Short mmCIF file of C-alpha atoms and ligand atoms in Angstrom, two decimals:
data_model
loop_
_atom_site.label_atom_id
_atom_site.label_comp_id
_atom_site.label_asym_id
_atom_site.label_seq_id
_atom_site.Cartn_x
_atom_site.Cartn_y
_atom_site.Cartn_z
CA MET A 1 4.05 -45.52 -9.34
CA ARG A 2 7.75 -45.38 -10.10
CA VAL A 3 9.20 -42.21 -8.60
CA SER A 4 12.68 -40.78 -8.72
CA MET A 5 13.75 -38.23 -6.11
CA ILE A 6 16.65 -35.99 -7.07
CA GLY A 7 18.30 -34.79 -3.87
CA ALA A 8 18.25 -36.80 -0.64
CA GLY A 9 18.37 -33.79 1.68
CA TYR A 10 15.74 -32.97 4.26
CA VAL A 11 12.81 -32.50 1.88
CA GLY A 12 13.85 -35.15 -0.67
CA LEU A 13 14.50 -37.86 1.84
CA THR A 14 11.43 -37.35 4.01
CA THR A 15 9.20 -37.04 0.94
CA GLY A 16 10.78 -40.09 -0.70
CA VAL A 17 10.37 -42.19 2.43
CA CYS A 18 6.73 -41.13 2.83
CA LEU A 19 5.92 -41.84 -0.82
CA ALA A 20 7.39 -45.32 -0.41
CA GLU A 21 5.27 -45.74 2.72
CA MET A 22 2.24 -44.92 0.57
CA GLY A 23 3.14 -47.85 -1.67
CA HIS A 24 5.14 -46.18 -4.45
CA GLU A 25 8.45 -47.47 -5.72
CA VAL A 26 10.96 -44.72 -4.92
CA ILE A 27 14.62 -44.25 -5.71
CA CYS A 28 16.44 -41.33 -4.11
CA ALA A 29 19.51 -40.02 -5.93
CA ASP A 30 22.15 -37.68 -4.59
CA ILE A 31 25.56 -36.59 -5.84
CA ASP A 32 26.93 -36.84 -2.30
CA ARG A 33 28.38 -40.35 -2.27
CA ASP A 34 28.97 -40.39 1.49
CA ARG A 35 25.36 -39.55 2.09
CA ILE A 36 24.20 -42.35 -0.18
CA ALA A 37 26.61 -44.80 1.47
CA HIS A 38 25.22 -43.85 4.90
CA LEU A 39 21.65 -44.18 3.70
CA ASN A 40 22.42 -47.58 2.19
CA ALA A 41 23.91 -48.58 5.54
CA GLY A 42 20.59 -47.64 7.15
CA SER A 43 21.45 -44.34 8.85
CA THR A 44 19.65 -41.05 8.31
CA PRO A 45 21.75 -37.88 7.86
CA PHE A 46 19.59 -35.83 10.28
CA MET A 47 17.19 -36.38 13.16
CA GLU A 48 13.52 -36.55 12.28
CA ASN A 49 10.88 -38.25 14.41
CA GLY A 50 9.96 -41.66 12.98
CA LEU A 51 12.05 -41.30 9.81
CA ALA A 52 14.69 -43.98 10.49
CA GLU A 53 12.07 -46.65 11.27
CA MET A 54 9.94 -45.79 8.24
CA MET A 55 13.01 -45.75 6.04
CA SER A 56 14.27 -49.19 7.05
CA ARG A 57 10.76 -50.67 6.79
CA ASN A 58 10.41 -49.49 3.19
CA VAL A 59 13.94 -50.45 2.15
CA ALA A 60 13.26 -53.95 3.52
CA ALA A 61 9.99 -54.07 1.58
CA GLY A 62 11.90 -53.26 -1.63
CA ARG A 63 10.03 -50.00 -2.25
CA LEU A 64 12.87 -47.62 -1.39
CA ALA A 65 16.46 -47.43 -2.63
CA PHE A 66 19.32 -44.92 -2.71
CA THR A 67 21.83 -44.32 -5.44
CA ASP A 68 24.47 -41.92 -6.70
CA ASN A 69 23.92 -43.23 -10.21
CA LEU A 70 21.69 -40.60 -11.79
CA PRO A 71 21.02 -42.28 -15.16
CA GLU A 72 19.82 -45.39 -13.34
CA ALA A 73 17.61 -43.31 -11.03
CA VAL A 74 15.99 -41.36 -13.85
CA ALA A 75 15.28 -43.92 -16.57
CA ASN A 76 11.78 -45.38 -16.81
CA ARG A 77 10.24 -43.28 -14.07
CA GLU A 78 6.71 -41.90 -14.25
CA ILE A 79 7.59 -39.02 -11.95
CA ILE A 80 10.93 -37.33 -11.29
CA MET A 81 10.87 -35.00 -8.31
CA ILE A 82 13.55 -32.37 -7.94
CA ALA A 83 14.23 -31.66 -4.26
CA VAL A 84 17.67 -30.05 -4.30
CA GLY A 85 18.59 -27.01 -2.20
CA THR A 86 17.70 -23.43 -3.13
CA PRO A 87 20.02 -21.42 -0.83
CA LYS A 88 19.92 -17.68 -0.40
CA GLY A 89 21.66 -15.81 -3.23
CA ALA A 90 23.72 -12.63 -2.89
CA ALA A 91 20.73 -10.25 -3.10
CA GLY A 92 18.30 -12.33 -1.04
CA GLU A 93 16.92 -14.10 -4.11
CA ALA A 94 16.77 -17.91 -4.21
CA ASP A 95 19.87 -19.39 -5.84
CA LEU A 96 18.48 -21.78 -8.43
CA SER A 97 21.77 -23.14 -9.67
CA PHE A 98 21.25 -26.60 -8.11
CA VAL A 99 17.79 -26.83 -9.66
CA ARG A 100 19.09 -25.85 -13.09
CA GLU A 101 21.97 -28.26 -12.73
CA ALA A 102 19.61 -31.09 -11.76
CA ALA A 103 17.44 -30.34 -14.82
CA ARG A 104 20.49 -30.44 -17.09
CA ARG A 105 21.67 -33.70 -15.59
CA ILE A 106 18.36 -35.58 -15.71
CA ALA A 107 17.48 -34.47 -19.26
CA PRO A 108 19.65 -36.93 -21.21
CA HIS A 109 18.27 -39.93 -19.29
CA MET A 110 14.55 -39.16 -19.10
CA SER A 111 12.10 -41.57 -20.70
CA PRO A 112 9.23 -40.19 -22.82
CA LYS A 113 6.08 -38.95 -21.04
CA THR A 114 7.86 -38.33 -17.72
CA VAL A 115 6.40 -35.75 -15.34
CA VAL A 116 9.14 -33.66 -13.72
CA THR A 117 7.96 -32.08 -10.48
CA LEU A 118 9.65 -29.29 -8.54
CA LYS A 119 9.55 -30.00 -4.80
CA SER A 120 12.28 -27.49 -3.97
CA THR A 121 11.05 -24.04 -2.94
CA VAL A 122 11.60 -22.06 -6.11
CA VAL A 123 10.82 -18.61 -7.39
CA VAL A 124 7.93 -17.93 -9.70
CA GLY A 125 8.73 -19.01 -13.25
CA THR A 126 11.20 -21.77 -12.36
CA ALA A 127 9.03 -24.60 -13.72
CA ARG A 128 8.95 -22.80 -17.02
CA GLU A 129 12.71 -22.33 -16.94
CA VAL A 130 13.31 -26.00 -16.13
CA ARG A 131 11.05 -26.94 -19.03
CA GLU A 132 13.23 -24.82 -21.33
CA ILE A 133 16.46 -26.35 -20.00
CA ILE A 134 15.23 -29.90 -20.62
CA ALA A 135 13.78 -28.98 -24.01
CA GLU A 136 17.14 -27.57 -25.06
CA GLU A 137 18.69 -31.00 -24.43
CA ARG A 138 15.81 -33.17 -25.57
CA GLY A 139 13.76 -31.11 -28.01
CA ALA A 140 11.92 -34.08 -29.45
CA LEU A 141 10.98 -35.60 -26.10
CA ASP A 142 7.42 -35.47 -24.79
CA PHE A 143 7.56 -34.46 -21.08
CA TRP A 144 5.95 -32.10 -18.56
CA VAL A 145 7.26 -29.90 -15.77
CA THR A 146 5.01 -29.29 -12.77
CA SER A 147 5.22 -27.69 -9.34
CA ASN A 148 4.25 -29.49 -6.14
CA PRO A 149 5.43 -27.50 -3.09
CA GLU A 150 5.85 -29.12 0.30
CA PHE A 151 4.75 -27.70 3.63
CA LEU A 152 6.66 -30.01 5.95
CA ARG A 153 7.76 -28.81 9.36
CA GLU A 154 10.97 -30.23 10.73
CA GLY A 155 10.25 -32.49 13.66
CA SER A 156 6.77 -33.37 12.42
CA ALA A 157 7.49 -33.83 8.72
CA ILE A 158 6.19 -37.38 8.51
CA HIS A 159 2.94 -36.47 10.21
CA ASP A 160 2.65 -33.37 8.01
CA PHE A 161 3.19 -35.40 4.86
CA LEU A 162 0.62 -38.03 5.74
CA HIS A 163 -1.91 -35.54 7.15
CA PRO A 164 -1.51 -32.40 5.04
CA ASP A 165 -3.85 -29.40 5.25
CA ARG A 166 -3.84 -29.39 1.46
CA ILE A 167 -2.00 -30.68 -1.57
CA VAL A 168 -0.97 -28.08 -4.13
CA ILE A 169 -0.50 -29.25 -7.70
CA GLY A 170 0.73 -26.72 -10.23
CA ALA A 171 0.50 -28.01 -13.78
CA ASP A 172 -0.15 -26.43 -17.12
CA ASP A 173 -1.39 -29.67 -18.64
CA ARG A 174 -4.28 -32.00 -17.71
CA ASP A 175 -2.36 -35.27 -18.11
CA ALA A 176 0.50 -34.03 -15.96
CA ALA A 177 -1.90 -32.91 -13.20
CA ASP A 178 -3.65 -36.28 -13.34
CA ARG A 179 -0.35 -38.09 -12.89
CA LEU A 180 0.29 -36.17 -9.65
CA ILE A 181 -3.28 -36.69 -8.49
CA GLU A 182 -2.71 -40.41 -8.98
CA LEU A 183 0.46 -40.17 -6.88
CA TYR A 184 -1.40 -38.59 -3.98
CA LYS A 185 -4.54 -40.71 -4.33
CA PRO A 186 -4.16 -42.42 -0.94
CA LEU A 187 -4.23 -38.99 0.74
CA LEU A 188 -6.87 -37.44 -1.53
CA ARG A 189 -9.16 -40.36 -0.79
CA ARG A 190 -9.14 -39.17 2.81
CA ASP A 191 -10.64 -35.84 1.74
CA VAL A 192 -7.43 -33.80 1.87
CA PRO A 193 -8.25 -30.59 -0.08
CA LEU A 194 -6.58 -30.34 -3.46
CA VAL A 195 -5.51 -27.03 -4.97
CA GLU A 196 -5.05 -27.52 -8.68
CA THR A 197 -3.60 -24.55 -10.44
CA GLY A 198 -0.92 -23.33 -12.84
CA THR A 199 2.77 -23.77 -12.07
CA GLU A 200 3.33 -20.07 -11.33
CA ASN A 201 0.54 -19.94 -8.75
CA ALA A 202 1.82 -23.08 -7.06
CA GLU A 203 5.28 -21.59 -6.83
CA LEU A 204 3.88 -18.42 -5.29
CA ILE A 205 1.66 -20.32 -2.83
CA LYS A 206 4.72 -21.76 -1.11
CA TYR A 207 6.45 -18.40 -0.65
CA ALA A 208 3.30 -16.56 0.30
CA ALA A 209 2.39 -19.22 2.91
CA ASN A 210 5.77 -19.02 4.60
CA ALA A 211 5.81 -15.22 4.40
CA PHE A 212 2.38 -15.07 6.03
CA LEU A 213 3.41 -17.42 8.84
CA ALA A 214 6.54 -15.33 9.45
CA LEU A 215 4.29 -12.27 9.54
CA LYS A 216 2.15 -13.87 12.23
CA ILE A 217 5.21 -14.59 14.35
CA GLY A 218 6.61 -11.10 13.80
CA PHE A 219 3.29 -9.58 14.77
CA ILE A 220 2.87 -11.55 17.98
CA ASN A 221 6.46 -10.73 18.96
CA ASP A 222 5.76 -7.01 18.54
CA VAL A 223 2.57 -7.35 20.59
CA ALA A 224 4.66 -9.17 23.21
CA ASP A 225 6.95 -6.13 23.44
CA LEU A 226 3.90 -3.99 24.03
CA CYS A 227 2.70 -6.39 26.73
CA GLU A 228 6.06 -6.08 28.46
CA SER A 229 5.69 -2.31 28.55
CA ILE A 230 2.17 -2.38 29.97
CA GLU A 231 2.91 -5.36 32.25
CA GLY A 232 0.29 -7.34 30.39
CA ASP A 233 0.30 -11.03 29.54
CA ILE A 234 0.94 -12.07 25.96
CA GLN A 235 -0.32 -15.58 26.65
CA ALA A 236 -3.79 -14.23 27.40
CA VAL A 237 -3.66 -11.79 24.51
CA ALA A 238 -2.54 -14.46 22.02
CA ARG A 239 -5.29 -16.79 23.16
CA GLY A 240 -7.83 -14.02 22.94
CA ILE A 241 -6.75 -13.20 19.41
CA GLY A 242 -6.32 -16.78 18.23
CA LEU A 243 -9.81 -17.90 19.18
CA ASP A 244 -11.11 -15.68 16.40
CA LYS A 245 -11.52 -18.24 13.63
CA ARG A 246 -10.38 -15.71 11.06
CA ILE A 247 -7.02 -15.49 12.83
CA GLY A 248 -6.53 -18.98 14.27
CA PRO A 249 -4.45 -20.03 17.28
CA SER A 250 -1.32 -21.36 15.59
CA PHE A 251 1.88 -19.41 14.99
CA LEU A 252 1.05 -16.99 17.75
CA ALA A 253 3.71 -18.22 20.17
CA PRO A 254 6.07 -15.32 20.97
CA GLY A 255 9.75 -16.10 21.32
CA PRO A 256 13.27 -15.19 20.27
CA GLY A 257 12.28 -14.85 16.60
CA TYR A 258 11.88 -17.35 13.81
CA GLY A 259 14.82 -19.32 12.43
CA GLY A 260 15.41 -22.52 10.53
CA SER A 261 16.21 -23.35 6.96
CA CYS A 262 12.97 -21.98 5.49
CA PHE A 263 11.47 -18.81 6.95
CA PRO A 264 14.60 -16.60 6.87
CA LYS A 265 15.48 -17.66 3.34
CA ASP A 266 11.94 -17.76 1.96
CA THR A 267 10.91 -14.36 3.32
CA GLU A 268 13.98 -12.80 1.67
CA ALA A 269 13.31 -14.62 -1.58
CA PHE A 270 9.67 -13.46 -1.46
CA VAL A 271 10.81 -9.84 -1.09
CA ALA A 272 13.36 -10.29 -3.91
CA THR A 273 10.64 -11.79 -6.14
CA GLY A 274 8.37 -8.82 -5.37
CA ARG A 275 11.14 -6.42 -6.33
CA ALA A 276 11.94 -8.30 -9.50
CA HIS A 277 8.30 -8.09 -10.59
CA TYR A 278 7.75 -4.45 -9.52
CA ALA A 279 5.38 -5.46 -6.73
CA PRO A 280 7.31 -4.62 -3.53
CA GLN A 281 6.43 -6.45 -0.31
CA PRO A 282 7.09 -3.87 2.43
CA LEU A 283 5.16 -5.82 5.07
CA ILE A 284 7.50 -8.78 4.78
CA GLU A 285 10.53 -6.48 4.54
CA ALA A 286 9.50 -5.11 7.93
CA VAL A 287 9.03 -8.63 9.30
CA ILE A 288 12.60 -9.55 8.28
CA ASP A 289 13.96 -6.40 9.91
CA ARG A 290 11.98 -6.94 13.11
CA ASN A 291 13.14 -10.54 13.37
CA ALA A 292 16.81 -9.50 13.21
CA LYS A 293 16.22 -6.83 15.89
CA ARG A 294 14.37 -9.33 18.05
CA ARG A 295 17.44 -11.45 18.72
CA ARG A 296 19.40 -8.36 19.67
CA ARG A 297 16.65 -7.31 22.04
CA ILE A 298 16.76 -10.69 23.80
CA ALA A 299 20.56 -10.46 24.10
CA GLU A 300 20.27 -6.91 25.48
CA ARG A 301 17.74 -8.04 28.08
CA ILE A 302 20.19 -10.73 29.18
CA LEU A 303 23.06 -8.23 29.38
CA ASP A 304 20.91 -5.87 31.49
CA GLU A 305 20.58 -8.65 34.06
CA LEU A 306 24.34 -9.19 34.19
CA GLN A 307 25.36 -5.63 34.99
CA THR A 308 26.64 -6.37 38.48
CA ALA A 309 28.17 -9.79 37.70
CA ARG A 310 31.95 -9.88 37.87
CA ARG A 311 32.77 -12.66 35.44
CA PRO A 312 29.35 -12.96 33.86
CA THR A 313 28.32 -16.48 32.92
CA VAL A 314 25.14 -17.46 31.10
CA THR A 315 23.70 -20.92 30.59
CA VAL A 316 21.81 -21.42 27.37
CA LEU A 317 19.32 -24.26 27.29
CA GLY A 318 18.53 -25.14 23.67
CA VAL A 319 20.38 -24.07 20.56
CA ALA A 320 18.17 -25.79 17.96
CA PHE A 321 15.98 -23.30 16.07
CA LYS A 322 12.97 -25.08 17.53
CA ALA A 323 12.25 -28.28 19.47
CA ASP A 324 12.42 -31.82 18.05
CA THR A 325 15.21 -31.13 15.59
CA ASP A 326 19.00 -31.14 15.61
CA ASP A 327 18.96 -28.26 13.13
CA VAL A 328 20.64 -25.01 14.18
CA ARG A 329 20.41 -23.21 10.84
CA GLU A 330 19.49 -19.55 11.42
CA SER A 331 18.70 -20.41 15.02
CA PRO A 332 18.29 -17.36 17.30
CA ALA A 333 21.01 -18.94 19.46
CA LEU A 334 23.55 -18.36 16.67
CA TYR A 335 22.98 -14.62 17.01
CA ILE A 336 22.29 -14.27 20.73
CA ILE A 337 25.28 -16.30 21.97
CA PRO A 338 28.01 -14.50 19.93
CA TYR A 339 26.46 -11.13 20.90
CA LEU A 340 26.84 -12.06 24.57
CA GLN A 341 30.36 -13.40 24.05
CA GLU A 342 31.44 -10.17 22.37
CA LYS A 343 30.47 -8.39 25.58
CA GLY A 344 32.66 -10.69 27.64
CA VAL A 345 30.04 -13.19 28.78
CA THR A 346 31.04 -16.85 29.22
CA VAL A 347 28.39 -19.09 27.67
CA ARG A 348 27.72 -22.67 28.82
CA ALA A 349 25.16 -24.61 26.82
CA PHE A 350 23.10 -27.75 26.64
CA ASP A 351 20.84 -29.07 23.88
CA PRO A 352 19.50 -32.63 23.85
CA TRP A 353 19.96 -33.12 20.07
CA ALA A 354 21.61 -30.09 18.52
CA ALA A 355 24.83 -29.75 20.57
CA ALA A 356 27.01 -31.39 17.90
CA ASN A 357 25.71 -29.11 15.15
CA GLY A 358 25.83 -26.13 17.51
CA ALA A 359 29.44 -26.83 18.48
CA LYS A 360 30.53 -26.58 14.85
CA LEU A 361 29.23 -23.01 14.60
CA LEU A 362 29.74 -21.91 18.19
CA PRO A 363 33.19 -23.27 19.08
CA ASP A 364 33.73 -20.91 22.01
CA VAL A 365 30.77 -22.19 23.94
CA GLU A 366 31.29 -24.66 26.79
CA TRP A 367 29.05 -27.65 26.04
CA TYR A 368 27.53 -29.99 28.62
CA ASN A 369 25.57 -33.23 28.47
CA ASP A 370 23.14 -32.22 31.15
CA PRO A 371 21.22 -28.98 31.87
CA TYR A 372 22.22 -28.99 35.53
CA GLU A 373 25.92 -29.30 34.79
CA ALA A 374 25.53 -26.50 32.27
CA ALA A 375 23.90 -24.34 34.98
CA GLU A 376 26.87 -24.62 37.36
CA GLY A 377 27.96 -21.17 38.53
CA ALA A 378 25.77 -19.26 36.05
CA HIS A 379 24.39 -15.77 36.68
CA LEU A 380 21.45 -16.40 34.38
CA THR A 381 19.90 -19.32 32.52
CA ALA A 382 18.12 -18.63 29.24
CA ILE A 383 15.79 -21.16 27.65
CA LEU A 384 16.04 -20.53 23.91
CA THR A 385 14.40 -23.70 22.55
CA GLU A 386 11.06 -25.11 23.72
CA TRP A 387 12.27 -28.67 24.33
CA ASN A 388 9.72 -30.66 26.33
CA MET A 389 12.40 -31.73 28.80
CA PHE A 390 12.82 -28.08 29.86
CA ARG A 391 9.15 -27.94 30.86
CA THR A 392 9.96 -30.37 33.65
CA LEU A 393 13.29 -28.89 34.71
CA ASP A 394 14.19 -29.62 38.32
CA LEU A 395 14.16 -25.98 39.42
CA LYS A 396 15.41 -26.81 42.88
CA LEU A 397 18.51 -28.39 41.41
CA MET A 398 18.93 -25.49 38.97
CA ALA A 399 18.70 -23.05 41.89
CA GLU A 400 21.36 -24.98 43.81
CA ARG A 401 23.75 -25.05 40.87
CA MET A 402 23.48 -21.44 39.71
CA ARG A 403 25.44 -18.58 41.23
CA LYS A 404 22.55 -16.17 40.80
CA ARG A 405 18.97 -17.28 40.39
CA VAL A 406 17.81 -15.59 37.23
CA LEU A 407 15.82 -17.53 34.67
CA PHE A 408 14.88 -16.10 31.28
CA ASP A 409 12.22 -18.27 29.69
CA CYS A 410 12.33 -17.09 26.06
CA ARG A 411 9.62 -19.57 25.02
CA ASN A 412 7.17 -19.05 27.90
CA ILE A 413 7.12 -22.75 28.72
CA LEU A 414 7.47 -22.53 32.51
CA ASP A 415 4.88 -21.43 35.02
CA PRO A 416 6.11 -18.05 36.35
CA GLU A 417 4.80 -18.69 39.86
CA THR A 418 6.60 -22.00 40.14
CA VAL A 419 9.80 -20.37 38.98
CA ILE A 420 9.66 -17.57 41.56
CA GLU A 421 8.66 -20.04 44.27
CA HIS A 422 12.10 -21.59 43.73
CA GLY A 423 13.70 -18.25 44.47
CA PHE A 424 14.36 -17.17 40.89
CA ARG A 425 13.98 -13.80 39.28
CA HIS A 426 11.78 -14.66 36.29
CA LEU A 427 11.99 -13.09 32.86
CA SER A 428 9.84 -14.21 29.99
CA ILE A 429 8.43 -12.88 26.74
CA GLY A 430 5.50 -10.47 26.77
CA ARG A 431 4.95 -10.53 30.52
CA ALA A 432 6.18 -8.54 33.47
CA THR A 433 9.53 -9.55 34.98
CA LEU A 434 9.00 -11.06 38.42
CA PRO A 435 11.57 -10.35 41.13
CA ARG A 436 13.06 -13.18 43.13
CA ASP A 437 12.09 -12.13 46.64
CA GLY A 438 9.14 -14.48 46.83
CA PHE A 439 6.59 -11.59 47.25
CA ALA A 440 2.97 -12.15 46.53
CA ARG A 441 2.20 -10.31 43.31
CA ARG A 442 0.64 -12.69 40.83
CA ALA A 443 1.68 -12.43 37.25
CA THR A 444 -1.83 -12.70 35.89
CA GLU A 445 -3.87 -10.73 38.42
CA ALA A 446 -2.27 -7.57 39.72
CA ALA A 447 -0.89 -6.27 36.48
CA PRO A 448 -4.14 -6.21 34.48
CA ALA A 449 -5.89 -4.43 37.36
CA ARG A 450 -3.28 -1.70 37.25
CA ASN A 451 -3.65 -1.45 33.50
CA LEU A 452 -7.38 -1.06 33.86
CA LEU A 453 -6.87 1.85 36.23
CA ALA A 454 -4.38 3.44 33.90
CA THR A 455 -6.79 3.15 30.99
CA SER A 456 -9.78 4.53 32.87
CA ALA A 457 -7.70 7.40 34.25
CA LYS A 458 -6.68 8.31 30.72
CA ARG A 459 -10.27 8.16 29.53
CA SER A 460 -11.57 10.40 32.30
C1 LIG B 501 8.45 -24.10 8.08
C2 LIG B 501 6.99 -24.22 7.60
O1 LIG B 501 6.12 -24.38 8.71
C3 LIG B 501 6.83 -25.36 6.62
O2 LIG B 501 5.50 -25.38 6.13
C4 LIG B 501 7.79 -25.13 5.48
O3 LIG B 501 7.71 -26.16 4.54
C5 LIG B 501 9.21 -25.00 6.00
O4 LIG B 501 9.29 -23.95 6.95
P1 LIG B 501 10.03 -25.30 9.86
O5 LIG B 501 11.13 -24.43 9.36
O6 LIG B 501 10.32 -26.75 10.08
O7 LIG B 501 8.79 -25.26 8.82
O8 LIG B 501 9.56 -24.70 11.24
P2 LIG B 501 8.23 -24.11 11.90
O9 LIG B 501 7.70 -25.08 12.87
O10 LIG B 501 7.30 -23.59 10.91
O11 LIG B 501 8.87 -22.90 12.74
C6 LIG B 501 9.65 -21.90 12.09
C7 LIG B 501 10.24 -20.93 13.08
O12 LIG B 501 9.24 -20.12 13.66
C8 LIG B 501 10.95 -21.57 14.27
O13 LIG B 501 12.10 -20.83 14.56
C9 LIG B 501 9.95 -21.46 15.40
O14 LIG B 501 10.53 -21.44 16.66
C10 LIG B 501 9.28 -20.15 15.08
N1 LIG B 501 7.92 -20.04 15.59
C11 LIG B 501 6.93 -20.85 15.10
C12 LIG B 501 7.63 -19.08 16.55
O15 LIG B 501 8.50 -18.33 17.00
N2 LIG B 501 6.34 -18.97 16.98
C13 LIG B 501 5.34 -19.74 16.52
O16 LIG B 501 4.19 -19.57 16.96
C14 LIG B 501 5.64 -20.73 15.55
#
């Protein structure tokens, strides 16, 4: 099929590349000329596993092209996907101005019987609005507007596209739905579930899915706080909960709070949509509030550890909002680091991919190319991103480099016993803090026994 992608940002580009990989003829259009020039020169504007290779393969095969010429991109296409940004507006609502603008700009050049599909995350009713915008320009034209939300995770977007849990097609017309079904045929043939519904439902599915996932994270983080108070172990509790098929094991990893370009923005937009339609969403409002407080709590725990340090220095390992991305948007690090700096803490940092993006937003941080250099003279090292390379940190070397051996594993990726064996004081999320003096108490054994006693004492 001949597909046009409006917007070569994260969603547009990865989706366009994957559709080309599936055999479609795709042209990606963007108003950013520099971006298009870079893409035409073969370089991707962000890091995403496997994207660069897949992109060059499909360009070479003649199935994928990039242009800043919108009329050329739009004419004679069976499907036009709109994948432009929907940033957060002043009152938390999604700012749809780029979507409206894209609709206005494609309208004059659309061929008859085109299916316009909204890939951008948009509020309920946007497909209908886009239909009206195009109809205003091209009243006599026969066309459809549909909704086809994406559920791609940064870092595994290509895998997620090619192996989706489901495909959601929102269309108010049979022919339009069939056109999208045709587009996804290679995936649907592999028994990927299809949710066919109206455009409004499809639009809501995207927001509700992200809100629910944020809720799961918020919940497990609150349970982690409780575990800290009772000296329990959140890892055991999360596993015990997640094995219940009704709950499921994913999105139960506690940490410094969710970030990224989607959850913070989409949860706020979901709440704003609820308000606009007189159906408030207090659960998600609470999740948003808890997530903001979470970062402060992590920063406060770090400050508590630095009380006796004269010129306190902290090493931050990982500023990306999660592993396998160079994206720092809404990353917990962007809140935790300035909070520490305001209290007079010197921050040294390392991130394997995201240092360049981090440095733009955190200019007062000292950046290093190596975690061990970053650890030099530090009173505490905090792991904020779950990069695989931190799982195999040379703790002996870290211990030698640091002034004080305190390690705060905010992603629970290190084995507590191994950490204390190297002479560290060990802090993590949802588990007891282990002192550095190499004593024998085991993180997983002694504490639950004590809890058991406490519980039975209360009962009797
Ligand atoms: C998310 C959705 O997963 C995706 O479907 C949607 O299209 C876009 O938003 P992404 O932002 O790439 O994708 O990241 P994701 O992997 O979902 O993680 C979001 C945030 O939650 C990260 O900050 C991550 O660290 C955090 N998280 C995730 C946790 O703290 N614990 C978990 O168990 C899972």
